[in-house]
Short mmCIF file of C-alpha atoms in Angstrom, two decimals:
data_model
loop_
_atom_site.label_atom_id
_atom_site.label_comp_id
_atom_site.label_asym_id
_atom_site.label_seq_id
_atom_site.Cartn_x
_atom_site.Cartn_y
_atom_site.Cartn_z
CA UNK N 429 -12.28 -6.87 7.92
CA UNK N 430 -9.69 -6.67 10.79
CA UNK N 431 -10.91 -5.31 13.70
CA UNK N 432 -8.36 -3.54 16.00
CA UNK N 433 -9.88 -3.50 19.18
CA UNK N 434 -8.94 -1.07 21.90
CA UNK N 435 -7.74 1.87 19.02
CA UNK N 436 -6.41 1.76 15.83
CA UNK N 437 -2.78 3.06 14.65
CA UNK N 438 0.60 2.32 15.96
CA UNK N 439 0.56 1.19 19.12
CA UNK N 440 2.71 3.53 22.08
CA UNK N 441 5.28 1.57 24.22
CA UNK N 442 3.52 -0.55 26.67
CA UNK N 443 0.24 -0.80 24.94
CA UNK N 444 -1.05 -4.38 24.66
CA UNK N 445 -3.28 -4.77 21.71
CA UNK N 446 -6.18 -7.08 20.45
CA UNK N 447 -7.02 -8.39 17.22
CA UNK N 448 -10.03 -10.13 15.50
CA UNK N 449 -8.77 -11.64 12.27
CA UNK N 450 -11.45 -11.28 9.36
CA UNK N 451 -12.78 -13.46 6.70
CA UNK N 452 -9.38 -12.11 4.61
CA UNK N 453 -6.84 -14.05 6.83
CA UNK N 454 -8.94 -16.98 7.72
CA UNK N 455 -6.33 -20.10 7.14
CA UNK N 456 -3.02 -18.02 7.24
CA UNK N 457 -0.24 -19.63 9.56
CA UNK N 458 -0.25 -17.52 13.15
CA UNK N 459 3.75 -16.27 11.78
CA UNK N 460 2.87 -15.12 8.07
CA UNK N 461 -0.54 -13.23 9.76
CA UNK N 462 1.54 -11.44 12.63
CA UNK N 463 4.55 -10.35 9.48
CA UNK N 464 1.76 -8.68 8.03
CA UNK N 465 -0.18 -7.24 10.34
CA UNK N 466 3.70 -5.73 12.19
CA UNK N 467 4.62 -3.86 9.55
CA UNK N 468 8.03 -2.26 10.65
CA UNK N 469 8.54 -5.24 13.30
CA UNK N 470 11.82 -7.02 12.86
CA UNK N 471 10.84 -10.44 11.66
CA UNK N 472 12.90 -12.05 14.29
CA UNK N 473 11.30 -10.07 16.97
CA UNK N 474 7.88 -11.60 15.47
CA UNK N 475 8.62 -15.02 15.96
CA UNK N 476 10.30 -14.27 19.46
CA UNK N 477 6.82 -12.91 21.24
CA UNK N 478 5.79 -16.30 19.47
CA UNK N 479 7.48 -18.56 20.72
CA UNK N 480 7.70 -16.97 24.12
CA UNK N 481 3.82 -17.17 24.57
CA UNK N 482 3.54 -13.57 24.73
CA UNK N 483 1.41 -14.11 21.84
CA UNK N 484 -2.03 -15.53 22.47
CA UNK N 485 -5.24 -16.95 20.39
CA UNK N 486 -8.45 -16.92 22.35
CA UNK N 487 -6.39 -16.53 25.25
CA UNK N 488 -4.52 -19.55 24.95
CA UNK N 489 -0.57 -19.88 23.77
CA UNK N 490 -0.23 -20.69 19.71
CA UNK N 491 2.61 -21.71 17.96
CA UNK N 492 4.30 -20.11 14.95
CA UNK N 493 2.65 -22.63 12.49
CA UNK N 494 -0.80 -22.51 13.96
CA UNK N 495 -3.68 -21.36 11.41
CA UNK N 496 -5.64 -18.81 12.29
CA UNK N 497 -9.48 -18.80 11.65
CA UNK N 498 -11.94 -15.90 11.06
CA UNK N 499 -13.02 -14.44 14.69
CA UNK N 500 -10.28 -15.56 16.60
CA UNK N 501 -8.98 -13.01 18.89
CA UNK N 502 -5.07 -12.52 18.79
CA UNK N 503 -3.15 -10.90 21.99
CA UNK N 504 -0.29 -8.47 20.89
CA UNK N 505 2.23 -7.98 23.61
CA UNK N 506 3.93 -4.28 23.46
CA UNK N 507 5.67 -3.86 19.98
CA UNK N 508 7.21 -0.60 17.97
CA UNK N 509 5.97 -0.65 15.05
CA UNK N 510 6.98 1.48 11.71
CA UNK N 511 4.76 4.95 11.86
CA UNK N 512 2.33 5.67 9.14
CA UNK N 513 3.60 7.62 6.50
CA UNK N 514 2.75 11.59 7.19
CA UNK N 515 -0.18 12.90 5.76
CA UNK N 516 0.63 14.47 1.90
CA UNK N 517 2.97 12.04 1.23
CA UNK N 518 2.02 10.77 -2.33
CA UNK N 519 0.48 7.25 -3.33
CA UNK N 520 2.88 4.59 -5.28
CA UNK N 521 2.84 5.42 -8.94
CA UNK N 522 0.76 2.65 -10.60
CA UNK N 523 3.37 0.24 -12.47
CA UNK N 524 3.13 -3.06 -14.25
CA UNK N 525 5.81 -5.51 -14.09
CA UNK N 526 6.23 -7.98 -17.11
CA UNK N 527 4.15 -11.45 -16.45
CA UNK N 528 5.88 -14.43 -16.39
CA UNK N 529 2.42 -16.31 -15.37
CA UNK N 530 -1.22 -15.51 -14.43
CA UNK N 531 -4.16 -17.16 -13.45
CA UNK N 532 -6.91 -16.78 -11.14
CA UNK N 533 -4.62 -17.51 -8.35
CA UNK N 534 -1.74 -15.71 -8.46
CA UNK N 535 0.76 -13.52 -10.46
CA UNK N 536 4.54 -14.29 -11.30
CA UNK N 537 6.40 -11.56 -12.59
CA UNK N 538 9.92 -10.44 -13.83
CA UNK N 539 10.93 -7.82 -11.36
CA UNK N 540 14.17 -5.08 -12.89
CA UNK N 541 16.93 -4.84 -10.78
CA UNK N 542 16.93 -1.60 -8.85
CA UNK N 543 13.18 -2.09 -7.55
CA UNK N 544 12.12 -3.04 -4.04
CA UNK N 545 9.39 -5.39 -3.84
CA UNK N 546 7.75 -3.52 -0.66
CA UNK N 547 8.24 -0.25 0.53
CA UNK N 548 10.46 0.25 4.10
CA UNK N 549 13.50 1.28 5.54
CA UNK N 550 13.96 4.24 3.68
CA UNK N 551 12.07 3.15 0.68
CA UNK N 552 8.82 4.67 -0.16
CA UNK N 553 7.21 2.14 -1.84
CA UNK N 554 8.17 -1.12 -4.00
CA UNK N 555 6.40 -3.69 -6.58
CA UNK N 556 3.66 -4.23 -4.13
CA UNK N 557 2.74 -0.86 -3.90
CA UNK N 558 2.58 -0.18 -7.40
CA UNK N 559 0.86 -3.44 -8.42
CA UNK N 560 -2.13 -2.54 -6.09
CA UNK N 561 -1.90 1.28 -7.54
CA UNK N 562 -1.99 -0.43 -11.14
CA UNK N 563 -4.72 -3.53 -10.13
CA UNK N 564 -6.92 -1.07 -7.98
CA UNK N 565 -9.68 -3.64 -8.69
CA UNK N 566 -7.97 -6.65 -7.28
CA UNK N 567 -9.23 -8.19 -3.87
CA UNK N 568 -6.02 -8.96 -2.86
CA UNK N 569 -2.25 -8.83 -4.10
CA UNK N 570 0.31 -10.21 -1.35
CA UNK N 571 3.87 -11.27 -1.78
CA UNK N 572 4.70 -14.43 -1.38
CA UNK N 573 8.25 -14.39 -0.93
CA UNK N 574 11.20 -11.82 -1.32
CA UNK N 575 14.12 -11.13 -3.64
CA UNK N 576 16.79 -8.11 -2.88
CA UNK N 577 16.14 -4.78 -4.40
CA UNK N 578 19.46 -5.71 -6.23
CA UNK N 579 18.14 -9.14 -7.75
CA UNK N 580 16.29 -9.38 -10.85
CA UNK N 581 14.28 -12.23 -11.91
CA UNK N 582 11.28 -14.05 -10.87
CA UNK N 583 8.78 -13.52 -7.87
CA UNK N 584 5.52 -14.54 -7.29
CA UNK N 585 2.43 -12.88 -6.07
CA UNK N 586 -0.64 -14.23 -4.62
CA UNK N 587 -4.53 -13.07 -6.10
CA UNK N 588 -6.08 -15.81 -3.51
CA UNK N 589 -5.49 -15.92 0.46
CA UNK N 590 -5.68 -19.72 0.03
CA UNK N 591 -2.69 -19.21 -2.62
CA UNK N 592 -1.03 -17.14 -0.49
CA UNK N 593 -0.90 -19.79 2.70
CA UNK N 594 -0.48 -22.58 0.28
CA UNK N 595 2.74 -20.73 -1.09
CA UNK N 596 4.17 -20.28 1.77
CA UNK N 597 3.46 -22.97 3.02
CA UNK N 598 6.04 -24.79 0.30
CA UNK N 599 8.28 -22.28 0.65
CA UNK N 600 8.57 -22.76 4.50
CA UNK N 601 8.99 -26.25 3.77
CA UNK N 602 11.41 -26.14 1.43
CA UNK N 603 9.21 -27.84 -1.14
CA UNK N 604 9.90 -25.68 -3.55
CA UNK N 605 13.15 -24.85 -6.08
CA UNK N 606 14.66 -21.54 -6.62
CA UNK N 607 17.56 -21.42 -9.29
CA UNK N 608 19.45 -18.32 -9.44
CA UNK N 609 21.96 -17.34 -12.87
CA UNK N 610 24.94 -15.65 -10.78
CA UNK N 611 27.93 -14.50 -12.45
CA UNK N 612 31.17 -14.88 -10.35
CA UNK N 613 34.88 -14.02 -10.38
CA UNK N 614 37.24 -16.75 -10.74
CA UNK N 615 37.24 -20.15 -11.94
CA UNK N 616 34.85 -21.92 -9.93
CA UNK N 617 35.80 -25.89 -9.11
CA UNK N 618 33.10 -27.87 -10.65
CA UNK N 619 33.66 -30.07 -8.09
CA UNK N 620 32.50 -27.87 -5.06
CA UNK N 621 28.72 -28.23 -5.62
CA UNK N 622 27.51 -27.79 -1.72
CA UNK N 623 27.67 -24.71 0.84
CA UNK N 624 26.45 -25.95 4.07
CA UNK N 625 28.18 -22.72 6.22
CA UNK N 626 25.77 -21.43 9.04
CA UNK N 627 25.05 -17.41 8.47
CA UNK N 628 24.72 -15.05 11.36
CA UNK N 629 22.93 -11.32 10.54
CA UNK N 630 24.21 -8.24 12.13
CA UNK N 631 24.06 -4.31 11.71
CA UNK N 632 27.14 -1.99 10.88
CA UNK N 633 27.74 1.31 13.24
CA UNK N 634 25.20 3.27 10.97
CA UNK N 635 22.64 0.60 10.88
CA UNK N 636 23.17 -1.02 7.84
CA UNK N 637 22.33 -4.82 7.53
CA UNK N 638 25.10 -7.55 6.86
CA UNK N 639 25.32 -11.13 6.86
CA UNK N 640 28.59 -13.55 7.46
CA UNK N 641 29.57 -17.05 7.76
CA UNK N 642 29.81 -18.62 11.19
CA UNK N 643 30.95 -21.63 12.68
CA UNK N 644 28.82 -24.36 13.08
CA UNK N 645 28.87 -24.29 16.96
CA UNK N 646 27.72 -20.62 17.20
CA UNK N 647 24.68 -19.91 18.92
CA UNK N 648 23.37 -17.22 16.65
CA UNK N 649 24.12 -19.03 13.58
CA UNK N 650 21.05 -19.97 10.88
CA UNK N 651 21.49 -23.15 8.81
CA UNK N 652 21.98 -22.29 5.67
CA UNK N 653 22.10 -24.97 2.18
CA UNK N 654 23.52 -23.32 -1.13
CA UNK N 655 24.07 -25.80 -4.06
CA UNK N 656 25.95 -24.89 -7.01
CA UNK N 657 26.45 -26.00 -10.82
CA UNK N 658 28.85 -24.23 -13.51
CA UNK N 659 27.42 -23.48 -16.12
CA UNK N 660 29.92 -21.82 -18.49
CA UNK N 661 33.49 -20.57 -17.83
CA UNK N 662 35.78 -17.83 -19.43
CA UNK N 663 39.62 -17.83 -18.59
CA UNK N 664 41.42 -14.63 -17.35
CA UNK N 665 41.66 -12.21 -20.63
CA UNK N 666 43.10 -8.72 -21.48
CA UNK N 667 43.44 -7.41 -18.44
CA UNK N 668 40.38 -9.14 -16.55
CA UNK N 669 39.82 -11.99 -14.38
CA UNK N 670 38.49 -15.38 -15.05
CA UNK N 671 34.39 -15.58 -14.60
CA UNK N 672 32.18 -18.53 -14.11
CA UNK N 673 28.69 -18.37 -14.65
CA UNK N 674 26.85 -20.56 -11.91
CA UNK N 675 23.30 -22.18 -11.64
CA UNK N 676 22.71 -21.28 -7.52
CA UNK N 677 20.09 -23.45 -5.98
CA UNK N 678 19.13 -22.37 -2.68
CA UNK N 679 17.80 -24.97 -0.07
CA UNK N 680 17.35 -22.03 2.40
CA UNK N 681 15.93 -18.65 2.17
CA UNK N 682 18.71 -16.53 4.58
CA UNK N 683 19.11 -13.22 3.96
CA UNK N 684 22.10 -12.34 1.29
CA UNK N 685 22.33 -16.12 1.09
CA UNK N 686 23.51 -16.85 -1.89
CA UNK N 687 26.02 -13.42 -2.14
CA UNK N 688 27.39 -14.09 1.22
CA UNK N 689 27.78 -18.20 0.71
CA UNK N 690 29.77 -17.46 -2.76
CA UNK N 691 32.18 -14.38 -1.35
CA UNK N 692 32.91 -16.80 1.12
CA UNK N 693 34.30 -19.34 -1.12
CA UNK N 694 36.74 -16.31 -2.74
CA UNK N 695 34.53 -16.04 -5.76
CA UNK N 696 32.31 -12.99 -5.13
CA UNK N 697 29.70 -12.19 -7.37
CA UNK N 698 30.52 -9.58 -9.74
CA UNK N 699 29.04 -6.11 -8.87
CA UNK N 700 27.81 -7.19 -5.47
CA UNK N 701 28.41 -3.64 -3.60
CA UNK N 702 28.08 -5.24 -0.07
CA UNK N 703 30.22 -8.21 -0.45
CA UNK N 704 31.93 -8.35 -3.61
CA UNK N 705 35.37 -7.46 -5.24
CA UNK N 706 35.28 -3.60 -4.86
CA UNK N 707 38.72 -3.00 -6.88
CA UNK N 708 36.78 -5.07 -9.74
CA UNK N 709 33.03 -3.78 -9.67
CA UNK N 710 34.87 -0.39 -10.38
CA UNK N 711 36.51 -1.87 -13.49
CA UNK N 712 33.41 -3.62 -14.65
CA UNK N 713 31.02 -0.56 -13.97
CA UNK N 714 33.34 1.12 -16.93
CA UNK N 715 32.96 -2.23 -18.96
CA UNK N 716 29.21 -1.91 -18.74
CA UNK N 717 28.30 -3.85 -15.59
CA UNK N 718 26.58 -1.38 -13.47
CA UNK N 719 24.49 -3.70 -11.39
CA UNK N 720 24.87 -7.05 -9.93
CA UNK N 721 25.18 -10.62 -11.67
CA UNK N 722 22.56 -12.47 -9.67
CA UNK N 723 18.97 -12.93 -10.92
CA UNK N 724 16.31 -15.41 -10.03
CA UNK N 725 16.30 -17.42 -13.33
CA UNK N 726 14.06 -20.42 -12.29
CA UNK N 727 11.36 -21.13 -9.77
CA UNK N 728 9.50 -25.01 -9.48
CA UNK N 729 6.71 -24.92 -7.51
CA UNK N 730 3.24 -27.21 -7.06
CA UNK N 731 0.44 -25.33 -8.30
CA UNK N 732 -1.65 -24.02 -4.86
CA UNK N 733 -4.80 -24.85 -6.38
CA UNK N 734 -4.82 -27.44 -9.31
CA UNK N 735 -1.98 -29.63 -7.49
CA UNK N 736 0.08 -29.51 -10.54
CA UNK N 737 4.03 -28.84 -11.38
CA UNK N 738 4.53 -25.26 -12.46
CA UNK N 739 8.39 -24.61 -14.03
CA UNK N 740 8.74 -20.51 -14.44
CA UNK N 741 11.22 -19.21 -16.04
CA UNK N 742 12.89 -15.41 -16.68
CA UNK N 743 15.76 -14.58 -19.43
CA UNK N 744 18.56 -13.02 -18.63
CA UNK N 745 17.63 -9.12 -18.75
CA UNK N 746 19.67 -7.62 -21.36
CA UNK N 747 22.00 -5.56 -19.50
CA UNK N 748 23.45 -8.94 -17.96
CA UNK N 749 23.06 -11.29 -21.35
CA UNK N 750 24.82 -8.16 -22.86
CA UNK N 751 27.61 -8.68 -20.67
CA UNK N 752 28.15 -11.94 -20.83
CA UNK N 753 28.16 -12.24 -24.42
CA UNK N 754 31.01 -9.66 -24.15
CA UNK N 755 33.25 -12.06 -22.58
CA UNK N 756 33.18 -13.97 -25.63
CA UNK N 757 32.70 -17.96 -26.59
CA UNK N 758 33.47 -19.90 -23.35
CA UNK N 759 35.76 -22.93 -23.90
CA UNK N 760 33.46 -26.30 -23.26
CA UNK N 761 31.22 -26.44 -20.87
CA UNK N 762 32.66 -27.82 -17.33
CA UNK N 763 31.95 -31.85 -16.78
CA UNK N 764 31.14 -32.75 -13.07
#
């Protein structure tokens, strides 16, 4: 088990903290260990007290990709981290998600739209929670990646630490492929099949998050890949705009990636409440959209354990296959 040494519990401004990392987190990268053990630390701040050596392993300065072993003694400079939740407040109901895959070593499953995969800022709980609540017998159940609370579609969870780093691991890398179905206003060029447009995060007056394309040159800007593929168009039609429905490859993980990267190129995704068409959504909540068009349709990654190709898949939902069959027959499909 981990071993907090010098008190347990949120740590008060100014308190330096030490940590012995268990049998549990033996092999995790020194970055993925620290994101879980800072719950409620801004992941950028994370990698900051990394990078600046204010993090240390047996006393000596550790990089962000540095593996951690059982015993070693981490130094946590002073963070804030998120308070527990008061005393009374009820578990995560116990919820099963529909499985996409299962073995041994981890879980894929089709998360609904409208469900946050963990529990924070101002959300009580998530998949996670509920997963452990329904699996109370599983040793360990761990995310290994992210999608918005708005994004259906699929996402993986590790049953194996040595799944979990491995995961990662190919995610970090970019060694894996995530294919998104996102529907889109507009006619899309079939020609434009690359977003390479740096993103920058930042926070609105009340503290919500947003995300927006930079230029190249600016210092807070993260690189960020999109690639893109039509895969069916409808022309403009009694009273409503063209659509294109796109195949979105991502190359990068940034935050709002994919939402921000296609609003950027005038063809919002349809029901996006943060950066899409707000005139439209309106219309299309009374036509029967009442969510957004993106979901995580496709997901290529090696096998952690047997080495081998796994392809995953997840259908349309039917609130968005609904949809889209209400547009009607598309003309032919687009030709690079």
């Amino acid at each position: 088990m981990q071993q907090i040494i010098g008190g347990g519990g949120p740590p008060a401004s100014g308190e330096v903290r030490f940590l012995t990392v268990g049998e549990e987190s033996a092999g995790q990268r020194l970055d993925n260990y620290l994101l879980r053990v800072l719950k409620g630390v801004p992941k950028t701040h994370v990698y900051r007290i990394i990078r600046s050596g204010e993090v240390r392993v047996n006393k000596g300065r550790a990089a962000v990709d540095t593996r951690v072993t059982e015993g070693d003694v981490v130094r946590l400079p002073p963070v804030r981290v998120a308070a527990p939740a008061p005393a009374g407040t009820p578990a995560a109901p116990a919820r099963e998600f529909p499985v996409v895959f299962e073995d041994d070593h981890l879980l894929a499953i089709d998360k609904p739209a409208g469900v946050a995969v963990h529990g924070g800022s101002g959300v009580s709980f998530g998949v996670i929670e509920q997963l452990r609540q329904a699996r109370p017998a599983a040793r360990l159940l761990e995310l290994v990646h992210r999608l918005d609370r708005e994004t259906s579609g699929i996402l993986l969870v590790a049953k194996k630490r040595s799944a979990l780093t491995g995961l990662q691991d190919q995610f970090r890398d970019r060694e894996t492929g995530k294919t998104y179905l996102a529907l889109v206003s507009g006619t899309w060029p079939v020609s434009r099949k690359v977003i390479d447009q740096p993103l920058h995060k930042y926070l609105l007056a009340d503290g919500e998050r947003r995300v927006k394309v930079v230029a190249r040159d600016d210092p807070d800007g993260m690189r960020a890949i999109t690639l893109v593929k039509v895969r069916q168009h409808w022309p403009a039609a009694a009273g409503r705009p063209a659509f294109s429905l796109l195949e979105v490859t991502i190359k990068t993980g940034r935050t709002h990636q994919i939402r921000v990267h296609l609003a950027s190129q005038g063809h919002p995704i349809a029901g996006d409440d943060k950066y899409g068409d707000f005139e439209l959504n309106r219309q299309l909540q009374k036509a029967g959209l009442k969510r957004m068009f993106l979901h995580a349709w496709r997901l290529r990654v090696t096998h952690p354990a047997l080495g081998e190709a796994l392809e995953l898949h997840s259908d349309l939902p039917p609130e968005l296959a609904g949809f889209v069959r209400g547009l009607g027959p598309s003309p032919a499909q687009p030709r690079a």
